[in-house]
Amino acid sequence: MRGIYPSEINEDVARAIGAGFVSYLKANRIAVGRDMRLSSPSIAAAFIDGATSRGADVVDYGMIPTDMLYFAVARDRHDGGVQVTASHNPKQYNGMKMVRQEAFPLSGEEGLVEIRQMIATDTLP
């Protein structure tokens, strides 16, 4: 999930996604990492705020490569993880890559649609 910061993705959106991610996975413990984009620290902090508001413990790995975050999710047995990054997109973009246990990715076919729907309909458990 990616968008232009701050018009399409911002701290309010990240907070809601954090709450939705934890609710969808029924997660107790998640990992969060970020890249070096200027907006990544505040987006990660807002995501963490949303996740903890739903009762999850969060391990903040700070600035870390995406592959290393995925490794940490599996090795440390987290219920899921999120990397704040827009990957190869231009600097005005930011986004998130989300994985479940064992670092299996969430996608439009599984997970992202449900999280978006919970947020849009205000039906977070």
Short mmCIF file of C-alpha atoms in Angstrom, two decimals:
data_model
loop_
_atom_site.label_atom_id
_atom_site.label_comp_id
_atom_site.label_asym_id
_atom_site.label_seq_id
_atom_site.Cartn_x
_atom_site.Cartn_y
_atom_site.Cartn_z
CA MET A 1 0.00 0.00 0.00
CA ARG A 2 1.55 3.28 -1.12
CA GLY A 3 0.56 6.87 -1.67
CA ILE A 4 1.78 10.43 -1.84
CA TYR A 5 2.63 11.91 1.56
CA PRO A 6 0.72 13.66 3.12
CA SER A 7 -2.26 13.86 0.74
CA GLU A 8 -2.85 10.11 0.31
CA ILE A 9 -0.99 8.60 3.24
CA ASN A 10 -0.35 10.45 6.48
CA GLU A 11 -0.27 9.94 10.24
CA ASP A 12 -4.07 9.70 10.59
CA VAL A 13 -4.21 7.02 7.91
CA ALA A 14 -1.25 5.18 9.46
CA ARG A 15 -2.90 5.21 12.91
CA ALA A 16 -6.09 3.69 11.48
CA ILE A 17 -4.10 1.07 9.54
CA GLY A 18 -2.20 0.14 12.71
CA ALA A 19 -5.45 -0.48 14.55
CA GLY A 20 -6.91 -2.39 11.60
CA PHE A 21 -3.79 -4.51 11.13
CA VAL A 22 -3.76 -5.66 14.77
CA SER A 23 -7.52 -6.26 14.74
CA TYR A 24 -7.39 -8.27 11.51
CA LEU A 25 -4.53 -10.48 12.68
CA LYS A 26 -5.78 -10.63 16.28
CA ALA A 27 -2.14 -9.87 17.02
CA ASN A 28 -0.59 -9.71 20.47
CA ARG A 29 2.93 -8.78 19.36
CA ILE A 30 4.08 -7.16 16.13
CA ALA A 31 7.26 -5.77 14.61
CA VAL A 32 7.62 -2.38 12.94
CA GLY A 33 10.48 -1.09 10.82
CA ARG A 34 11.03 1.83 8.49
CA ASP A 35 13.19 3.13 5.70
CA MET A 36 15.10 6.41 5.50
CA ARG A 37 12.38 8.61 3.97
CA LEU A 38 11.78 11.83 5.88
CA SER A 39 8.14 10.94 6.57
CA SER A 40 8.84 7.38 7.73
CA PRO A 41 9.51 8.09 11.44
CA SER A 42 6.19 9.91 11.94
CA ILE A 43 4.23 7.37 9.90
CA ALA A 44 5.79 4.50 11.87
CA ALA A 45 5.03 6.26 15.18
CA ALA A 46 1.39 6.78 14.17
CA PHE A 47 1.07 3.15 13.06
CA ILE A 48 2.51 2.04 16.41
CA ASP A 49 0.03 4.30 18.22
CA GLY A 50 -2.86 2.65 16.36
CA ALA A 51 -1.51 -0.83 17.02
CA THR A 52 -1.00 -0.26 20.74
CA SER A 53 -4.48 1.27 21.01
CA ARG A 54 -5.76 -2.21 20.14
CA GLY A 55 -3.64 -3.87 22.81
CA ALA A 56 -0.65 -5.09 20.80
CA ASP A 57 2.90 -5.04 22.07
CA VAL A 58 5.13 -3.49 19.42
CA VAL A 59 8.83 -4.06 18.87
CA ASP A 60 10.15 -1.04 16.97
CA TYR A 61 13.21 -2.11 14.99
CA GLY A 62 13.79 1.44 13.76
CA MET A 63 15.51 1.97 10.43
CA ILE A 64 16.00 -1.51 8.99
CA PRO A 65 16.00 -3.12 5.54
CA THR A 66 12.69 -4.75 4.61
CA ASP A 67 14.24 -8.21 4.33
CA MET A 68 15.68 -7.92 7.83
CA LEU A 69 12.29 -6.94 9.26
CA TYR A 70 10.73 -9.98 7.60
CA PHE A 71 13.50 -12.14 9.07
CA ALA A 72 12.83 -10.65 12.53
CA VAL A 73 9.09 -11.37 12.25
CA ALA A 74 9.79 -15.05 11.63
CA ARG A 75 12.79 -15.45 13.97
CA ASP A 76 11.24 -13.61 16.90
CA ARG A 77 7.82 -15.22 16.36
CA HIS A 78 5.85 -12.01 15.98
CA ASP A 79 2.19 -12.24 14.98
CA GLY A 80 2.95 -9.86 12.11
CA GLY A 81 5.06 -6.98 10.98
CA VAL A 82 4.98 -3.75 9.01
CA GLN A 83 7.74 -2.01 7.11
CA VAL A 84 7.08 1.68 6.45
CA THR A 85 8.51 2.20 2.96
CA ALA A 86 7.53 3.19 -0.55
CA SER A 87 10.19 0.90 -1.96
CA HIS A 88 11.44 2.16 -5.31
CA ASN A 89 8.88 4.98 -5.67
CA PRO A 90 9.89 8.68 -5.74
CA LYS A 91 10.57 10.55 -2.50
CA GLN A 92 7.10 12.13 -2.21
CA TYR A 93 5.61 8.66 -1.72
CA ASN A 94 5.43 6.49 1.35
CA GLY A 95 3.62 3.32 2.25
CA MET A 96 3.62 0.06 4.15
CA LYS A 97 4.44 -3.56 3.48
CA MET A 98 2.55 -5.88 5.83
CA VAL A 99 3.20 -9.49 6.76
CA ARG A 100 1.59 -12.02 9.08
CA GLN A 101 3.25 -14.78 11.13
CA GLU A 102 6.28 -16.36 9.49
CA ALA A 103 6.51 -13.22 7.31
CA PHE A 104 3.80 -14.26 4.85
CA PRO A 105 2.69 -11.09 3.03
CA LEU A 106 -0.77 -9.59 3.22
CA SER A 107 -2.11 -8.66 -0.19
CA GLY A 108 -5.16 -7.38 -2.02
CA GLU A 109 -6.34 -10.97 -2.12
CA GLU A 110 -5.91 -11.55 1.60
CA GLY A 111 -5.83 -9.03 4.38
CA LEU A 112 -5.60 -5.59 2.83
CA VAL A 113 -9.21 -5.54 1.61
CA GLU A 114 -10.48 -6.62 5.02
CA ILE A 115 -8.38 -4.03 6.86
CA ARG A 116 -9.53 -1.28 4.47
CA GLN A 117 -13.17 -2.34 4.94
CA MET A 118 -12.90 -2.33 8.76
CA ILE A 119 -11.47 1.20 8.65
CA ALA A 120 -13.94 2.52 6.04
CA THR A 121 -16.99 1.14 7.85
CA ASP A 122 -15.67 1.93 11.34
CA THR A 123 -16.12 -1.70 12.39
CA LEU A 124 -12.83 -2.33 14.16
CA PRO A 125 -13.50 -4.84 16.93
#
